Short mmCIF file of C-alpha atoms and ligand atoms in Angstrom, two decimals:
data_model
loop_
_atom_site.label_atom_id
_atom_site.label_comp_id
_atom_site.label_asym_id
_atom_site.label_seq_id
_atom_site.Cartn_x
_atom_site.Cartn_y
_atom_site.Cartn_z
CA MET G 1 82.17 76.94 139.95
CA SER G 2 83.08 80.15 141.74
CA GLU G 3 80.62 82.03 143.94
CA LEU G 4 80.44 84.84 141.38
CA GLY G 5 80.25 82.47 138.43
CA SER G 6 77.23 80.60 139.82
CA ALA G 7 75.43 83.72 141.10
CA PRO G 8 71.98 84.65 139.82
CA ALA G 9 71.17 87.95 138.13
CA TRP G 10 71.82 91.09 140.14
CA PRO G 11 70.06 93.00 141.58
CA PRO G 12 67.95 90.14 142.91
CA ALA G 13 64.14 90.35 142.69
CA GLY G 14 63.91 92.92 145.44
CA CYS G 15 63.98 96.62 146.12
CA ALA G 16 66.28 98.95 148.02
CA LEU G 17 65.16 101.13 150.92
CA VAL G 18 67.17 104.23 151.81
CA THR G 19 66.24 105.99 155.05
CA GLY G 20 66.69 109.76 154.92
CA GLY G 21 66.82 109.62 151.13
CA SER G 22 65.37 113.07 150.54
CA ARG G 23 68.56 115.11 150.83
CA GLY G 24 72.36 114.97 151.00
CA ILE G 25 74.12 111.63 151.16
CA GLY G 26 70.88 109.60 151.21
CA ALA G 27 69.57 111.23 148.03
CA ALA G 28 72.84 110.41 146.25
CA ILE G 29 72.67 106.80 147.48
CA ALA G 30 69.08 106.46 146.24
CA ARG G 31 70.09 107.74 142.79
CA ALA G 32 73.17 105.47 142.68
CA LEU G 33 71.23 102.32 143.59
CA ALA G 34 68.55 103.17 141.02
CA GLN G 35 71.32 103.41 138.40
CA GLU G 36 72.31 99.86 139.39
CA GLY G 37 68.79 98.70 138.54
CA TRP G 38 67.26 98.61 142.03
CA PRO G 39 63.70 99.87 142.47
CA VAL G 40 64.19 102.32 145.35
CA ALA G 41 62.01 103.32 148.31
CA VAL G 42 63.08 106.83 149.34
CA ASN G 43 62.22 107.39 153.00
CA TYR G 44 62.03 110.96 154.30
CA ASN G 45 60.76 112.72 157.38
CA GLY G 46 60.06 116.42 156.78
CA SER G 47 61.27 117.11 153.24
CA ALA G 48 58.40 115.85 151.07
CA GLN G 49 59.25 118.11 148.14
CA ALA G 50 62.92 117.07 148.13
CA ALA G 51 61.97 113.39 148.29
CA ALA G 52 59.56 113.85 145.38
CA GLU G 53 62.40 115.44 143.39
CA VAL G 54 64.67 112.44 144.06
CA VAL G 55 61.91 110.13 142.83
CA SER G 56 61.36 112.29 139.72
CA ALA G 57 65.07 112.29 138.91
CA ILE G 58 65.23 108.49 139.20
CA GLU G 59 62.13 108.07 137.02
CA ALA G 60 63.48 110.55 134.44
CA ALA G 61 66.60 108.36 134.19
CA GLY G 62 64.43 105.29 133.53
CA GLY G 63 64.35 103.87 137.06
CA ARG G 64 61.61 103.14 139.59
CA ALA G 65 61.20 104.83 142.95
CA VAL G 66 58.61 105.79 145.56
CA ALA G 67 58.82 108.37 148.35
CA LEU G 68 57.69 107.14 151.79
CA GLN G 69 57.27 109.45 154.77
CA GLY G 70 58.23 108.18 158.22
CA ASP G 71 60.27 109.29 161.22
CA VAL G 72 62.86 106.56 161.78
CA ALA G 73 62.83 107.30 165.53
CA ASP G 74 59.18 106.23 165.73
CA PRO G 75 58.88 102.52 166.69
CA GLN G 76 55.83 102.03 164.43
CA VAL G 77 57.52 103.36 161.31
CA PRO G 78 59.68 100.44 160.13
CA GLU G 79 56.67 98.13 159.72
CA LEU G 80 54.67 100.84 157.93
CA VAL G 81 57.51 101.82 155.60
CA PHE G 82 58.42 98.22 154.73
CA ALA G 83 54.77 97.35 154.04
CA GLN G 84 54.36 100.39 151.76
CA ALA G 85 57.66 99.82 149.97
CA GLU G 86 56.89 96.17 149.28
CA GLU G 87 53.31 96.87 148.22
CA ARG G 88 54.10 99.80 145.93
CA LEU G 89 57.25 98.34 144.38
CA GLY G 90 55.88 94.77 144.35
CA VAL G 91 59.03 93.07 145.66
CA PRO G 92 60.64 92.53 149.08
CA VAL G 93 63.27 94.87 150.48
CA LEU G 94 66.60 93.12 149.84
CA ALA G 95 68.88 96.14 150.27
CA LEU G 96 68.62 98.53 153.22
CA VAL G 97 70.70 101.65 153.74
CA ASN G 98 70.32 103.13 157.22
CA ASN G 99 71.30 106.68 156.37
CA ALA G 100 68.85 108.94 158.26
CA GLY G 101 70.76 110.93 160.83
CA ILE G 102 70.82 114.15 162.81
CA THR G 103 73.24 116.14 164.94
CA ARG G 104 72.45 118.01 168.16
CA ASP G 105 75.96 119.20 169.01
CA ASN G 106 76.83 120.47 172.46
CA LEU G 107 79.72 120.06 174.88
CA ALA G 108 79.13 117.19 177.32
CA PRO G 109 78.61 119.34 180.45
CA SER G 110 75.79 121.17 178.69
CA LEU G 111 74.33 118.32 176.67
CA THR G 112 70.61 118.00 177.46
CA ASP G 113 68.64 114.80 177.82
CA GLU G 114 66.63 115.85 174.76
CA GLU G 115 69.79 116.31 172.65
CA TRP G 116 71.14 112.94 173.80
CA ASP G 117 67.87 111.06 173.32
CA ALA G 118 67.05 112.55 169.90
CA VAL G 119 70.41 111.57 168.42
CA ILE G 120 70.43 108.05 169.90
CA ALA G 121 66.80 107.46 168.83
CA THR G 122 67.35 108.59 165.24
CA ASN G 123 70.91 107.50 164.50
CA LEU G 124 71.12 104.25 166.47
CA THR G 125 67.73 102.90 167.57
CA GLY G 126 66.15 103.73 164.22
CA ALA G 127 68.85 101.78 162.39
CA PHE G 128 68.38 98.84 164.77
CA ARG G 129 64.62 98.67 164.17
CA PHE G 130 64.93 98.98 160.39
CA THR G 131 67.62 96.31 160.36
CA ARG G 132 65.57 93.94 162.50
CA ARG G 133 62.60 94.33 160.16
CA ALA G 134 64.78 93.95 157.04
CA LEU G 135 66.42 90.75 158.22
CA LYS G 136 63.12 88.84 158.20
CA GLY G 137 62.79 88.96 154.43
CA MET G 138 66.50 88.87 153.66
CA MET G 139 67.13 85.71 155.68
CA ARG G 140 64.13 84.07 154.05
CA ALA G 141 65.45 85.03 150.60
CA ARG G 142 68.98 84.02 151.65
CA VAL G 143 70.28 87.23 150.11
CA GLY G 144 70.48 90.78 151.36
CA ARG G 145 72.59 93.87 151.77
CA ILE G 146 72.53 96.23 154.73
CA VAL G 147 74.73 99.32 154.82
CA ASN G 148 74.78 101.57 157.87
CA ILE G 149 76.01 105.13 157.47
CA ALA G 150 78.23 105.72 160.49
CA SER G 151 80.80 108.55 160.73
CA VAL G 152 84.46 109.25 161.31
CA SER G 153 83.16 110.60 164.66
CA ALA G 154 82.62 106.95 165.66
CA LEU G 155 86.35 106.37 165.37
CA ARG G 156 87.95 109.74 166.18
CA ALA G 157 86.95 112.21 168.90
CA ASN G 158 85.22 115.38 167.77
CA PRO G 159 84.46 117.81 170.63
CA GLY G 160 80.78 118.71 170.93
CA GLN G 161 79.62 115.39 169.52
CA ALA G 162 79.49 113.02 172.51
CA ASN G 163 75.90 112.03 171.68
CA TYR G 164 76.58 111.67 167.95
CA ALA G 165 79.85 109.77 168.54
CA ALA G 166 78.15 107.38 170.97
CA ALA G 167 75.37 106.70 168.47
CA LYS G 168 77.72 106.20 165.53
CA ALA G 169 80.21 104.07 167.50
CA GLY G 170 77.25 101.99 168.66
CA LEU G 171 76.16 101.67 165.05
CA VAL G 172 79.62 100.40 164.04
CA GLN G 173 79.66 97.64 166.65
CA PHE G 174 76.00 96.85 165.93
CA THR G 175 77.02 96.42 162.29
CA ARG G 176 79.84 94.01 163.09
CA THR G 177 77.74 91.94 165.48
CA VAL G 178 74.76 91.55 163.15
CA ALA G 179 77.15 90.77 160.29
CA VAL G 180 78.50 87.69 162.03
CA GLU G 181 75.01 86.61 163.10
CA VAL G 182 73.65 86.51 159.54
CA ALA G 183 76.72 85.85 157.38
CA ARG G 184 75.83 82.24 156.62
CA ARG G 185 72.38 83.29 155.37
CA GLY G 186 73.81 85.27 152.44
CA VAL G 187 73.17 88.66 154.06
CA THR G 188 76.01 91.16 154.36
CA VAL G 189 76.04 94.02 156.87
CA ASN G 190 78.61 96.77 156.52
CA ALA G 191 79.19 100.36 157.60
CA VAL G 192 80.44 103.38 155.73
CA ALA G 193 82.10 106.05 157.86
CA PRO G 194 82.18 109.40 156.04
CA GLY G 195 84.43 112.25 157.14
CA PHE G 196 83.33 115.79 156.26
CA ILE G 197 80.95 115.68 153.33
CA ALA G 198 79.43 118.86 151.88
CA THR G 199 75.71 118.65 152.79
CA ASP G 200 73.19 120.70 154.78
CA MET G 201 74.45 118.91 157.92
CA THR G 202 77.95 120.35 157.61
CA SER G 203 77.28 123.63 155.79
CA GLU G 204 78.10 125.71 158.88
CA LEU G 205 81.08 123.59 159.98
CA ILE G 206 83.29 123.41 156.91
CA GLY G 207 85.80 126.28 156.93
CA PRO G 208 89.54 126.82 156.40
CA ASP G 209 90.62 125.37 159.76
CA LEU G 210 88.68 122.18 159.24
CA LEU G 211 89.84 121.75 155.65
CA ALA G 212 93.46 122.19 156.76
CA ALA G 213 93.03 119.21 159.11
CA ILE G 214 91.89 116.91 156.30
CA PRO G 215 94.81 115.27 154.48
CA ALA G 216 92.97 115.61 151.13
CA ARG G 217 92.46 119.35 151.94
CA ARG G 218 88.84 119.31 150.86
CA ALA G 219 85.41 118.13 151.94
CA GLY G 220 84.02 115.05 150.25
CA ASN G 221 80.98 115.10 148.03
CA VAL G 222 77.87 112.97 148.31
CA GLU G 223 78.66 110.95 145.18
CA GLU G 224 81.94 109.81 146.75
CA VAL G 225 80.01 108.29 149.66
CA ALA G 226 77.30 106.86 147.38
CA ALA G 227 79.96 105.11 145.28
CA CYS G 228 81.13 103.15 148.34
CA VAL G 229 77.56 102.17 149.22
CA ARG G 230 76.97 101.15 145.62
CA PHE G 231 79.94 98.78 145.88
CA LEU G 232 78.86 97.29 149.21
CA VAL G 233 75.37 96.64 147.78
CA SER G 234 76.76 95.07 144.61
CA ARG G 235 77.04 91.36 143.87
CA GLN G 236 80.81 91.78 143.74
CA ALA G 237 80.82 92.65 147.46
CA SER G 238 79.26 89.29 148.41
CA TYR G 239 82.23 88.32 150.64
CA VAL G 240 82.57 91.73 152.33
CA THR G 241 80.74 91.77 155.65
CA GLY G 242 81.29 93.36 159.04
CA ALA G 243 83.52 95.95 157.42
CA VAL G 244 83.76 99.67 158.12
CA LEU G 245 84.75 101.63 155.04
CA THR G 246 86.02 105.13 155.79
CA VAL G 247 85.40 107.81 153.16
CA ASP G 248 87.15 110.76 154.69
CA GLY G 249 90.05 112.08 152.63
CA GLY G 250 92.45 110.48 155.12
CA LEU G 251 91.05 112.24 158.21
CA GLY G 252 90.87 109.05 160.28
CA ALA G 253 94.07 107.47 158.94
N1 NAP I 1 77.67 115.24 156.00
C1 NAP I 1 78.68 114.69 156.65
O1 NAP I 1 79.79 115.23 156.68
C2 NAP I 1 78.50 113.37 157.34
C3 NAP I 1 79.64 112.80 157.91
C4 NAP I 1 79.53 111.57 158.54
C5 NAP I 1 78.32 110.93 158.60
N2 NAP I 1 77.21 111.52 158.05
C6 NAP I 1 75.95 110.79 158.17
O2 NAP I 1 75.39 110.62 156.89
C7 NAP I 1 73.97 110.57 156.99
C8 NAP I 1 73.37 111.61 156.06
O3 NAP I 1 73.87 112.88 156.43
P1 NAP I 1 73.73 114.16 155.48
O4 NAP I 1 74.96 114.95 155.64
O5 NAP I 1 73.25 113.77 154.14
O6 NAP I 1 72.58 114.92 156.29
P2 NAP I 1 71.46 115.95 155.81
O7 NAP I 1 71.88 116.63 154.56
O8 NAP I 1 71.12 116.74 157.01
O9 NAP I 1 70.23 114.97 155.45
C9 NAP I 1 69.70 114.18 156.48
C10 NAP I 1 68.70 113.24 155.88
O10 NAP I 1 68.20 112.41 156.94
C11 NAP I 1 66.80 112.53 157.00
N3 NAP I 1 66.33 112.40 158.37
C12 NAP I 1 66.73 113.08 159.47
N4 NAP I 1 66.03 112.68 160.53
C13 NAP I 1 65.16 111.74 160.10
C14 NAP I 1 64.17 110.95 160.73
N5 NAP I 1 63.93 111.07 162.04
N6 NAP I 1 63.47 110.07 159.96
C15 NAP I 1 63.69 109.94 158.64
N7 NAP I 1 64.62 110.68 157.99
C16 NAP I 1 65.34 111.56 158.72
C17 NAP I 1 66.46 113.86 156.40
O11 NAP I 1 65.15 113.80 155.92
P3 NAP I 1 64.11 115.06 155.93
O12 NAP I 1 64.84 116.26 155.44
O13 NAP I 1 63.04 114.56 155.00
O14 NAP I 1 63.63 115.20 157.33
C18 NAP I 1 67.50 113.96 155.28
O15 NAP I 1 67.07 113.26 154.13
C19 NAP I 1 73.64 110.82 158.47
O16 NAP I 1 73.47 109.58 159.13
C20 NAP I 1 74.90 111.50 158.98
O17 NAP I 1 75.07 111.31 160.36
C21 NAP I 1 77.28 112.72 157.43
#
């Protein structure tokens, strides 16, 4: 019997956790996974109202979700968020999307220690700690999906983003390494590398010059990124691991 033919129901008896699910790409991912039938824990840091609106929208569509506050850069937060997600949704976290991210752009000669440290702590170390915590339950269950939201900046130089590029490139190689470590336990680990997506993060960057450099001649939208995450979390993606899926209108091609 084929792997797909013998597979149990999907989603498995677990929930999905999306870090930075209150706004932008993360909010779209939370909605998309809820549409697939996952109960969703929507992590946020400062935007409580926006996170509550994501939860309301999921519930209005017939899904289940909870909003959980926590700064992903704080070492105590993964344990607290996982415990709350699993208690309030009643099932273990079997899908994790490390999406929370920030920029602190500056040219390298002027980049401060604070700008460097904040971006590494949030975009890279946070994803590491959430992944480490997630793997416990996933390896026990012998099923799991981890998707890390990287960036085209991990693959292609973007002046002013040395800190961000280092964090995202680190996240890409972290993804590949963990993927091979856990592949035989039924857990897949992949990255999605968006190009320029219209969100609060890029609202001041996207202009005519930038759009002209993108082969598709437009910014992406959050649903286009969420669709790729939805696939990587699906049962059909069970043999995709260690991959980096670019979603960038051809920018990195
Ligand atoms: N937009 C793009 O063009 C683009 C391109 C490539 C990659 N990305 C990546 O995609 C991800 C989402 O970006 P976006 O454009 O959707 O950004 P955004 O609109 O600025 O939203 C960022 C999200 O991350 C959360 N967040 C930030 N710091 C956090 C922390 N310390 N702890 C917990 N949550 C935190 C925010 O939550 P609160 O508001 O609740 O604090 C918010 O929900 C990021 O990893 C980003 O690097 C974006």
